[in-house]
PDB file of C-alpha atoms in Angstrom:
ATOM      1  CA  UNK A   1      35.284 214.127 115.235  1.00 47.00           C
ATOM      2  CA  UNK A   2      37.728 216.297 117.187  1.00 55.00           C
ATOM      3  CA  UNK A   3      41.332 215.761 116.130  1.00 60.00           C
ATOM      4  CA  UNK A   4      44.242 215.584 118.538  1.00 63.00           C
ATOM      5  CA  UNK A   5      47.209 217.961 118.643  1.00 61.00           C
ATOM      6  CA  UNK A   6      49.359 215.396 116.845  1.00 63.00           C
ATOM      7  CA  UNK A   7      46.756 214.767 114.144  1.00 60.00           C
ATOM      8  CA  UNK A   8      46.485 218.497 113.426  1.00 52.00           C
ATOM      9  CA  UNK A   9      50.170 219.307 113.285  1.00 61.00           C
ATOM     10  CA  UNK A  10      51.442 216.141 111.679  1.00 61.00           C
ATOM     11  CA  UNK A  11      49.658 217.549 108.620  1.00 58.00           C
ATOM     12  CA  UNK A  12      50.034 221.303 108.961  1.00 70.00           C
ATOM     13  CA  UNK A  13      52.995 221.874 111.254  1.00 73.00           C
ATOM     14  CA  UNK A  14      55.250 222.641 108.294  1.00 83.00           C
ATOM     15  CA  UNK A  15      52.921 225.418 107.078  1.00 89.00           C
ATOM     16  CA  UNK A  16      52.823 226.846 110.610  1.00 90.00           C
ATOM     17  CA  UNK A  17      56.608 226.719 110.751  1.00 90.00           C
ATOM     18  CA  UNK A  18      56.949 228.533 107.414  1.00 91.00           C
ATOM     19  CA  UNK A  19      54.674 231.346 108.607  1.00 95.00           C
ATOM     20  CA  UNK A  20      56.660 231.799 111.808  1.00 94.00           C
ATOM     21  CA  UNK A  21      59.932 231.912 109.876  1.00 93.00           C
ATOM     22  CA  UNK A  22      58.616 234.442 107.352  1.00 96.00           C
ATOM     23  CA  UNK A  23      57.071 236.720 110.019  1.00 97.00           C
ATOM     24  CA  UNK A  24      59.044 235.952 113.212  1.00 97.00           C
ATOM     25  CA  UNK A  25      57.892 239.034 115.131  1.00 97.00           C
ATOM     26  CA  UNK A  26      54.169 239.051 114.288  1.00 98.00           C
ATOM     27  CA  UNK A  27      53.274 237.357 117.576  1.00 98.00           C
ATOM     28  CA  UNK A  28      55.782 239.086 119.843  1.00 98.00           C
ATOM     29  CA  UNK A  29      53.102 240.334 122.256  1.00 98.00           C
ATOM     30  CA  UNK A  30      51.717 236.822 122.659  1.00 98.00           C
ATOM     31  CA  UNK A  31      55.062 235.408 123.770  1.00 98.00           C
ATOM     32  CA  UNK A  32      56.037 238.467 125.800  1.00 98.00           C
ATOM     33  CA  UNK A  33      52.893 238.306 127.947  1.00 98.00           C
ATOM     34  CA  UNK A  34      53.771 234.693 128.788  1.00 97.00           C
ATOM     35  CA  UNK A  35      57.237 235.728 129.972  1.00 97.00           C
ATOM     36  CA  UNK A  36      55.763 238.633 131.933  1.00 97.00           C
ATOM     37  CA  UNK A  37      53.356 236.303 133.730  1.00 98.00           C
ATOM     38  CA  UNK A  38      56.178 233.945 134.693  1.00 97.00           C
ATOM     39  CA  UNK A  39      58.342 236.550 136.497  1.00 96.00           C
ATOM     40  CA  UNK A  40      61.348 234.286 135.989  1.00 96.00           C
ATOM     41  CA  UNK A  41      64.275 234.294 138.384  1.00 94.00           C
ATOM     42  CA  UNK A  42      67.882 234.088 137.227  1.00 95.00           C
ATOM     43  CA  UNK A  43      69.111 230.776 135.815  1.00 96.00           C
ATOM     44  CA  UNK A  44      65.770 228.954 135.792  1.00 98.00           C
ATOM     45  CA  UNK A  45      65.087 225.804 133.787  1.00 98.00           C
ATOM     46  CA  UNK A  46      61.978 226.235 131.611  1.00 98.00           C
ATOM     47  CA  UNK A  47      60.079 223.385 129.942  1.00 98.00           C
ATOM     48  CA  UNK A  48      58.119 224.419 126.833  1.00 97.00           C
ATOM     49  CA  UNK A  49      55.252 222.018 125.965  1.00 96.00           C
ATOM     50  CA  UNK A  50      54.219 221.613 123.207  1.00 94.00           C
ATOM     51  CA  UNK A  51      57.177 223.514 121.802  1.00 93.00           C
ATOM     52  CA  UNK A  52      56.216 223.801 118.124  1.00 90.00           C
ATOM     53  CA  UNK A  53      59.217 225.310 116.370  1.00 90.00           C
ATOM     54  CA  UNK A  54      60.894 226.386 119.605  1.00 92.00           C
ATOM     55  CA  UNK A  55      59.711 229.994 119.228  1.00 94.00           C
ATOM     56  CA  UNK A  56      59.534 230.673 122.968  1.00 96.00           C
ATOM     57  CA  UNK A  57      63.270 230.205 123.433  1.00 95.00           C
ATOM     58  CA  UNK A  58      64.339 233.606 122.118  1.00 95.00           C
ATOM     59  CA  UNK A  59      61.975 235.451 124.476  1.00 97.00           C
ATOM     60  CA  UNK A  60      63.509 233.933 127.614  1.00 97.00           C
ATOM     61  CA  UNK A  61      66.229 235.674 129.655  1.00 96.00           C
ATOM     62  CA  UNK A  62      69.730 234.908 128.361  1.00 95.00           C
ATOM     63  CA  UNK A  63      70.624 232.862 131.430  1.00 97.00           C
ATOM     64  CA  UNK A  64      67.465 230.700 131.347  1.00 98.00           C
ATOM     65  CA  UNK A  65      67.738 227.049 130.317  1.00 97.00           C
ATOM     66  CA  UNK A  66      65.123 226.176 127.692  1.00 96.00           C
ATOM     67  CA  UNK A  67      63.920 222.594 127.247  1.00 95.00           C
ATOM     68  CA  UNK A  68      61.378 221.907 124.537  1.00 94.00           C
ATOM     69  CA  UNK A  69      59.145 218.910 123.921  1.00 93.00           C
ATOM     70  CA  UNK A  70      57.308 218.660 120.589  1.00 91.00           C
ATOM     71  CA  UNK A  71      55.643 215.453 119.332  1.00 88.00           C
ATOM     72  CA  UNK A  72      55.393 216.418 115.654  1.00 84.00           C
ATOM     73  CA  UNK A  73      58.327 216.182 113.254  1.00 80.00           C
ATOM     74  CA  UNK A  74      56.488 218.510 110.868  1.00 75.00           C
ATOM     75  CA  UNK A  75      57.924 221.359 112.932  1.00 79.00           C
ATOM     76  CA  UNK A  76      61.217 220.854 111.148  1.00 60.00           C
ATOM     77  CA  UNK A  77      63.047 223.661 112.971  1.00 51.00           C
ATOM     78  CA  UNK A  78      62.014 222.858 116.517  1.00 49.00           C
ATOM     79  CA  UNK A  79      65.342 221.457 117.825  1.00 50.00           C
ATOM     80  CA  UNK A  80      63.452 220.178 120.854  1.00 53.00           C
ATOM     81  CA  UNK A  81      64.798 217.619 123.247  1.00 46.00           C
ATOM     82  CA  UNK A  82      63.135 214.548 121.742  1.00 49.00           C
ATOM     83  CA  UNK A  83      64.792 214.875 118.327  1.00 49.00           C
ATOM     84  CA  UNK A  84      61.864 213.406 116.410  1.00 54.00           C
ATOM     85  CA  UNK A  85      58.302 212.164 116.456  1.00 66.00           C
ATOM     86  CA  UNK A  86      57.338 210.819 119.885  1.00 81.00           C
ATOM     87  CA  UNK A  87      54.149 210.824 122.000  1.00 89.00           C
ATOM     88  CA  UNK A  88      53.254 214.020 123.801  1.00 91.00           C
ATOM     89  CA  UNK A  89      53.094 212.132 127.095  1.00 95.00           C
ATOM     90  CA  UNK A  90      54.867 211.185 129.234  1.00 96.00           C
ATOM     91  CA  UNK A  91      57.124 214.206 129.313  1.00 96.00           C
ATOM     92  CA  UNK A  92      60.821 213.354 128.895  1.00 95.00           C
ATOM     93  CA  UNK A  93      62.141 214.826 132.156  1.00 97.00           C
ATOM     94  CA  UNK A  94      62.811 213.524 135.660  1.00 98.00           C
ATOM     95  CA  UNK A  95      60.577 214.172 138.640  1.00 98.00           C
ATOM     96  CA  UNK A  96      61.007 217.569 140.303  1.00 98.00           C
ATOM     97  CA  UNK A  97      63.649 218.684 137.799  1.00 98.00           C
ATOM     98  CA  UNK A  98      62.054 221.793 136.228  1.00 98.00           C
ATOM     99  CA  UNK A  99      61.607 225.296 137.656  1.00 98.00           C
ATOM    100  CA  UNK A 100      58.876 226.492 135.295  1.00 98.00           C
ATOM    101  CA  UNK A 101      56.653 224.915 132.667  1.00 98.00           C
ATOM    102  CA  UNK A 102      55.075 227.003 129.919  1.00 98.00           C
ATOM    103  CA  UNK A 103      52.378 226.040 127.457  1.00 98.00           C
ATOM    104  CA  UNK A 104      51.200 228.484 124.813  1.00 98.00           C
ATOM    105  CA  UNK A 105      48.237 227.882 122.491  1.00 96.00           C
ATOM    106  CA  UNK A 106      48.602 224.113 122.345  1.00 93.00           C
ATOM    107  CA  UNK A 107      46.278 222.547 124.906  1.00 95.00           C
ATOM    108  CA  UNK A 108      43.084 223.534 123.095  1.00 94.00           C
ATOM    109  CA  UNK A 109      43.837 220.503 120.900  1.00 91.00           C
ATOM    110  CA  UNK A 110      43.722 218.152 123.929  1.00 93.00           C
ATOM    111  CA  UNK A 111      40.322 216.690 124.783  1.00 93.00           C
ATOM    112  CA  UNK A 112      41.523 215.542 128.212  1.00 96.00           C
ATOM    113  CA  UNK A 113      44.054 217.981 129.654  1.00 97.00           C
ATOM    114  CA  UNK A 114      44.324 216.389 133.099  1.00 98.00           C
ATOM    115  CA  UNK A 115      47.094 213.881 132.191  1.00 98.00           C
ATOM    116  CA  UNK A 116      49.220 216.777 130.930  1.00 98.00           C
ATOM    117  CA  UNK A 117      48.579 218.790 134.097  1.00 98.00           C
ATOM    118  CA  UNK A 118      49.590 215.732 136.146  1.00 98.00           C
ATOM    119  CA  UNK A 119      52.820 215.483 134.144  1.00 98.00           C
ATOM    120  CA  UNK A 120      53.530 219.184 134.665  1.00 98.00           C
ATOM    121  CA  UNK A 121      53.150 218.619 138.406  1.00 98.00           C
ATOM    122  CA  UNK A 122      55.456 215.594 138.293  1.00 98.00           C
ATOM    123  CA  UNK A 123      58.352 217.348 136.548  1.00 98.00           C
ATOM    124  CA  UNK A 124      58.144 220.600 138.512  1.00 98.00           C
ATOM    125  CA  UNK A 125      60.124 221.248 141.650  1.00 98.00           C
ATOM    126  CA  UNK A 126      58.119 222.135 144.779  1.00 97.00           C
ATOM    127  CA  UNK A 127      56.836 225.705 144.337  1.00 97.00           C
ATOM    128  CA  UNK A 128      57.707 225.522 140.644  1.00 98.00           C
ATOM    129  CA  UNK A 129      55.513 227.534 138.268  1.00 98.00           C
ATOM    130  CA  UNK A 130      53.078 226.569 135.556  1.00 98.00           C
ATOM    131  CA  UNK A 131      52.170 229.243 132.996  1.00 98.00           C
ATOM    132  CA  UNK A 132      49.313 228.155 130.738  1.00 98.00           C
ATOM    133  CA  UNK A 133      48.083 230.560 128.050  1.00 98.00           C
ATOM    134  CA  UNK A 134      45.425 229.552 125.568  1.00 98.00           C
ATOM    135  CA  UNK A 135      42.122 230.426 123.935  1.00 98.00           C
ATOM    136  CA  UNK A 136      39.007 230.590 126.097  1.00 98.00           C
ATOM    137  CA  UNK A 137      35.731 229.030 124.992  1.00 97.00           C
ATOM    138  CA  UNK A 138      33.068 231.334 123.475  1.00 97.00           C
ATOM    139  CA  UNK A 139      35.677 234.054 122.833  1.00 98.00           C
ATOM    140  CA  UNK A 140      35.990 235.830 119.464  1.00 98.00           C
ATOM    141  CA  UNK A 141      39.229 233.919 118.853  1.00 98.00           C
ATOM    142  CA  UNK A 142      37.476 230.589 119.478  1.00 98.00           C
ATOM    143  CA  UNK A 143      34.770 231.550 116.994  1.00 98.00           C
ATOM    144  CA  UNK A 144      37.349 232.604 114.413  1.00 98.00           C
ATOM    145  CA  UNK A 145      39.228 229.324 114.788  1.00 96.00           C
ATOM    146  CA  UNK A 146      36.252 226.980 114.776  1.00 95.00           C
ATOM    147  CA  UNK A 147      34.034 228.749 112.266  1.00 96.00           C
ATOM    148  CA  UNK A 148      36.452 230.255 109.740  1.00 97.00           C
ATOM    149  CA  UNK A 149      39.738 228.410 110.160  1.00 96.00           C
ATOM    150  CA  UNK A 150      37.915 225.114 110.531  1.00 94.00           C
ATOM    151  CA  UNK A 151      36.011 225.682 107.300  1.00 96.00           C
ATOM    152  CA  UNK A 152      38.999 226.672 105.171  1.00 95.00           C
ATOM    153  CA  UNK A 153      42.082 224.856 106.471  1.00 92.00           C
ATOM    154  CA  UNK A 154      43.450 221.388 105.756  1.00 82.00           C
ATOM    155  CA  UNK A 155      42.409 219.631 108.986  1.00 80.00           C
ATOM    156  CA  UNK A 156      39.295 221.368 110.281  1.00 83.00           C
ATOM    157  CA  UNK A 157      39.261 222.964 113.726  1.00 88.00           C
ATOM    158  CA  UNK A 158      37.153 222.096 116.750  1.00 89.00           C
ATOM    159  CA  UNK A 159      38.938 223.429 119.801  1.00 92.00           C
ATOM    160  CA  UNK A 160      38.577 222.172 123.345  1.00 95.00           C
ATOM    161  CA  UNK A 161      39.178 225.550 124.921  1.00 97.00           C
ATOM    162  CA  UNK A 162      39.905 226.768 128.423  1.00 98.00           C
ATOM    163  CA  UNK A 163      36.739 227.077 130.487  1.00 97.00           C
ATOM    164  CA  UNK A 164      35.492 227.378 134.066  1.00 96.00           C
ATOM    165  CA  UNK A 165      36.653 223.845 134.829  1.00 97.00           C
ATOM    166  CA  UNK A 166      40.267 224.436 133.801  1.00 98.00           C
ATOM    167  CA  UNK A 167      41.488 226.061 137.060  1.00 97.00           C
ATOM    168  CA  UNK A 168      39.893 223.225 139.061  1.00 97.00           C
ATOM    169  CA  UNK A 169      41.599 220.616 136.872  1.00 98.00           C
ATOM    170  CA  UNK A 170      44.950 222.347 137.395  1.00 98.00           C
ATOM    171  CA  UNK A 171      44.357 222.546 141.151  1.00 98.00           C
ATOM    172  CA  UNK A 172      43.459 218.844 141.293  1.00 98.00           C
ATOM    173  CA  UNK A 173      46.872 218.052 139.776  1.00 98.00           C
ATOM    174  CA  UNK A 174      48.573 219.629 142.802  1.00 98.00           C
ATOM    175  CA  UNK A 175      48.777 223.324 141.989  1.00 98.00           C
ATOM    176  CA  UNK A 176      47.704 226.537 143.656  1.00 98.00           C
ATOM    177  CA  UNK A 177      46.280 229.027 141.144  1.00 98.00           C
ATOM    178  CA  UNK A 178      47.917 232.402 141.696  1.00 97.00           C
ATOM    179  CA  UNK A 179      46.292 234.331 138.843  1.00 97.00           C
ATOM    180  CA  UNK A 180      43.983 233.950 135.861  1.00 97.00           C
ATOM    181  CA  UNK A 181      43.774 236.820 133.419  1.00 97.00           C
ATOM    182  CA  UNK A 182      42.112 237.431 130.084  1.00 97.00           C
ATOM    183  CA  UNK A 183      44.834 239.093 128.004  1.00 98.00           C
ATOM    184  CA  UNK A 184      43.983 241.329 125.059  1.00 98.00           C
ATOM    185  CA  UNK A 185      46.873 241.732 122.626  1.00 98.00           C
ATOM    186  CA  UNK A 186      47.605 242.092 118.917  1.00 98.00           C
ATOM    187  CA  UNK A 187      49.461 240.265 116.216  1.00 98.00           C
ATOM    188  CA  UNK A 188      51.250 243.024 114.297  1.00 98.00           C
ATOM    189  CA  UNK A 189      52.654 243.557 110.815  1.00 98.00           C
ATOM    190  CA  UNK A 190      52.971 246.587 108.498  1.00 97.00           C
ATOM    191  CA  UNK A 191      49.748 245.931 106.542  1.00 98.00           C
ATOM    192  CA  UNK A 192      46.422 244.101 106.704  1.00 98.00           C
ATOM    193  CA  UNK A 193      47.493 242.164 103.638  1.00 98.00           C
ATOM    194  CA  UNK A 194      50.599 240.827 105.385  1.00 98.00           C
ATOM    195  CA  UNK A 195      48.533 239.804 108.400  1.00 98.00           C
ATOM    196  CA  UNK A 196      46.195 237.936 106.059  1.00 98.00           C
ATOM    197  CA  UNK A 197      49.141 236.189 104.389  1.00 98.00           C
ATOM    198  CA  UNK A 198      50.554 235.277 107.804  1.00 98.00           C
ATOM    199  CA  UNK A 199      47.263 233.786 109.000  1.00 98.00           C
ATOM    200  CA  UNK A 200      46.693 231.980 105.714  1.00 97.00           C
ATOM    201  CA  UNK A 201      50.049 230.249 106.081  1.00 96.00           C
ATOM    202  CA  UNK A 202      49.962 229.778 109.869  1.00 96.00           C
ATOM    203  CA  UNK A 203      46.570 228.052 109.805  1.00 95.00           C
ATOM    204  CA  UNK A 204      47.119 226.363 106.425  1.00 93.00           C
ATOM    205  CA  UNK A 205      44.024 228.028 104.940  1.00 96.00           C
ATOM    206  CA  UNK A 206      44.228 226.249 101.600  1.00 94.00           C
ATOM    207  CA  UNK A 207      40.599 226.893 100.676  1.00 95.00           C
ATOM    208  CA  UNK A 208      40.667 230.681 101.196  1.00 97.00           C
ATOM    209  CA  UNK A 209      42.328 233.514  99.305  1.00 97.00           C
ATOM    210  CA  UNK A 210      44.037 236.482 100.954  1.00 97.00           C
ATOM    211  CA  UNK A 211      40.980 238.742 100.654  1.00 98.00           C
ATOM    212  CA  UNK A 212      38.733 236.169 102.305  1.00 98.00           C
ATOM    213  CA  UNK A 213      41.186 235.823 105.163  1.00 98.00           C
ATOM    214  CA  UNK A 214      41.388 239.609 105.643  1.00 98.00           C
ATOM    215  CA  UNK A 215      37.594 239.863 105.635  1.00 98.00           C
ATOM    216  CA  UNK A 216      37.307 237.099 108.228  1.00 98.00           C
ATOM    217  CA  UNK A 217      39.861 238.786 110.476  1.00 98.00           C
ATOM    218  CA  UNK A 218      37.899 242.023 110.241  1.00 98.00           C
ATOM    219  CA  UNK A 219      34.614 240.228 110.978  1.00 98.00           C
ATOM    220  CA  UNK A 220      35.688 238.037 113.891  1.00 98.00           C
ATOM    221  CA  UNK A 221      38.593 239.923 115.459  1.00 98.00           C
ATOM    222  CA  UNK A 222      39.097 243.372 113.979  1.00 98.00           C
ATOM    223  CA  UNK A 223      42.133 245.342 112.873  1.00 98.00           C
ATOM    224  CA  UNK A 224      43.596 248.325 114.709  1.00 98.00           C
ATOM    225  CA  UNK A 225      46.088 250.988 113.627  1.00 98.00           C
ATOM    226  CA  UNK A 226      49.169 251.133 115.848  1.00 97.00           C
ATOM    227  CA  UNK A 227      51.445 254.019 116.726  1.00 89.00           C
ATOM    228  CA  UNK A 228      54.487 252.491 115.019  1.00 89.00           C
ATOM    229  CA  UNK A 229      52.878 252.573 111.547  1.00 93.00           C
ATOM    230  CA  UNK A 230      51.884 248.954 111.823  1.00 97.00           C
ATOM    231  CA  UNK A 231      48.524 247.235 111.798  1.00 98.00           C
ATOM    232  CA  UNK A 232      47.369 245.071 114.655  1.00 98.00           C
ATOM    233  CA  UNK A 233      45.057 242.071 114.479  1.00 98.00           C
ATOM    234  CA  UNK A 234      43.177 241.714 117.750  1.00 98.00           C
ATOM    235  CA  UNK A 235      43.859 238.487 119.637  1.00 98.00           C
ATOM    236  CA  UNK A 236      42.897 237.275 123.088  1.00 98.00           C
ATOM    237  CA  UNK A 237      44.187 234.545 125.409  1.00 98.00           C
ATOM    238  CA  UNK A 238      43.505 233.506 128.981  1.00 98.00           C
ATOM    239  CA  UNK A 239      46.717 233.141 130.959  1.00 98.00           C
ATOM    240  CA  UNK A 240      46.701 231.040 134.130  1.00 98.00           C
ATOM    241  CA  UNK A 241      49.615 231.114 136.544  1.00 98.00           C
ATOM    242  CA  UNK A 242      49.911 228.352 139.126  1.00 98.00           C
ATOM    243  CA  UNK A 243      52.449 227.134 141.660  1.00 98.00           C
ATOM    244  CA  UNK A 244      53.280 223.526 142.469  1.00 98.00           C
ATOM    245  CA  UNK A 245      52.369 222.712 146.069  1.00 95.00           C
TER     246      UNK A 245
END
């Protein structure tokens, strides 16, 4: 049975948090492409949902106002607006009060995404932006998560990924889709071993050793040597940009 976002991260949010603290820059490209897609204007108010440990905040412009909403207390460092364990929905902000909503790599744990899209539309100002970036179904990342991570982590993994229906569901909530792009990027660290350690902790891969994790990364995703004497682990997301009508 597919588990919800809260069921997954109530159990393994702390492990995820530890990985992000130990290797805070491994996923820089993932967050930076989200900011690039948003094309934020000065002084905007950005809602981050689900916020995890509040990682997005440091990638925003200095004058942006960050508001995070995270339902799981296991992300002990999140400092999000709710201050504890609460439901994901409804979102804790007033109607038409937010300039931009961002959601990175969280909605593939939601079986029915439409209520969240409706809430994004409710809190956004007219012409406000939604930036949604997540894994697409049938992609190498989806296979890695469902086949390897699901077999070796503490909660299993059966993602409900972005698909052809996702733009229509967003549009039905009151948005105009302005772009949809498959983004190829890398997670980067100095060595393959460190990338394996990062993934083992991030995904709470309790049943795998470091070598097994490295082999799975090579098999499903692939490593690449980078110009700055670091190693990249291939990753891919689909990023959808939409505007509130």
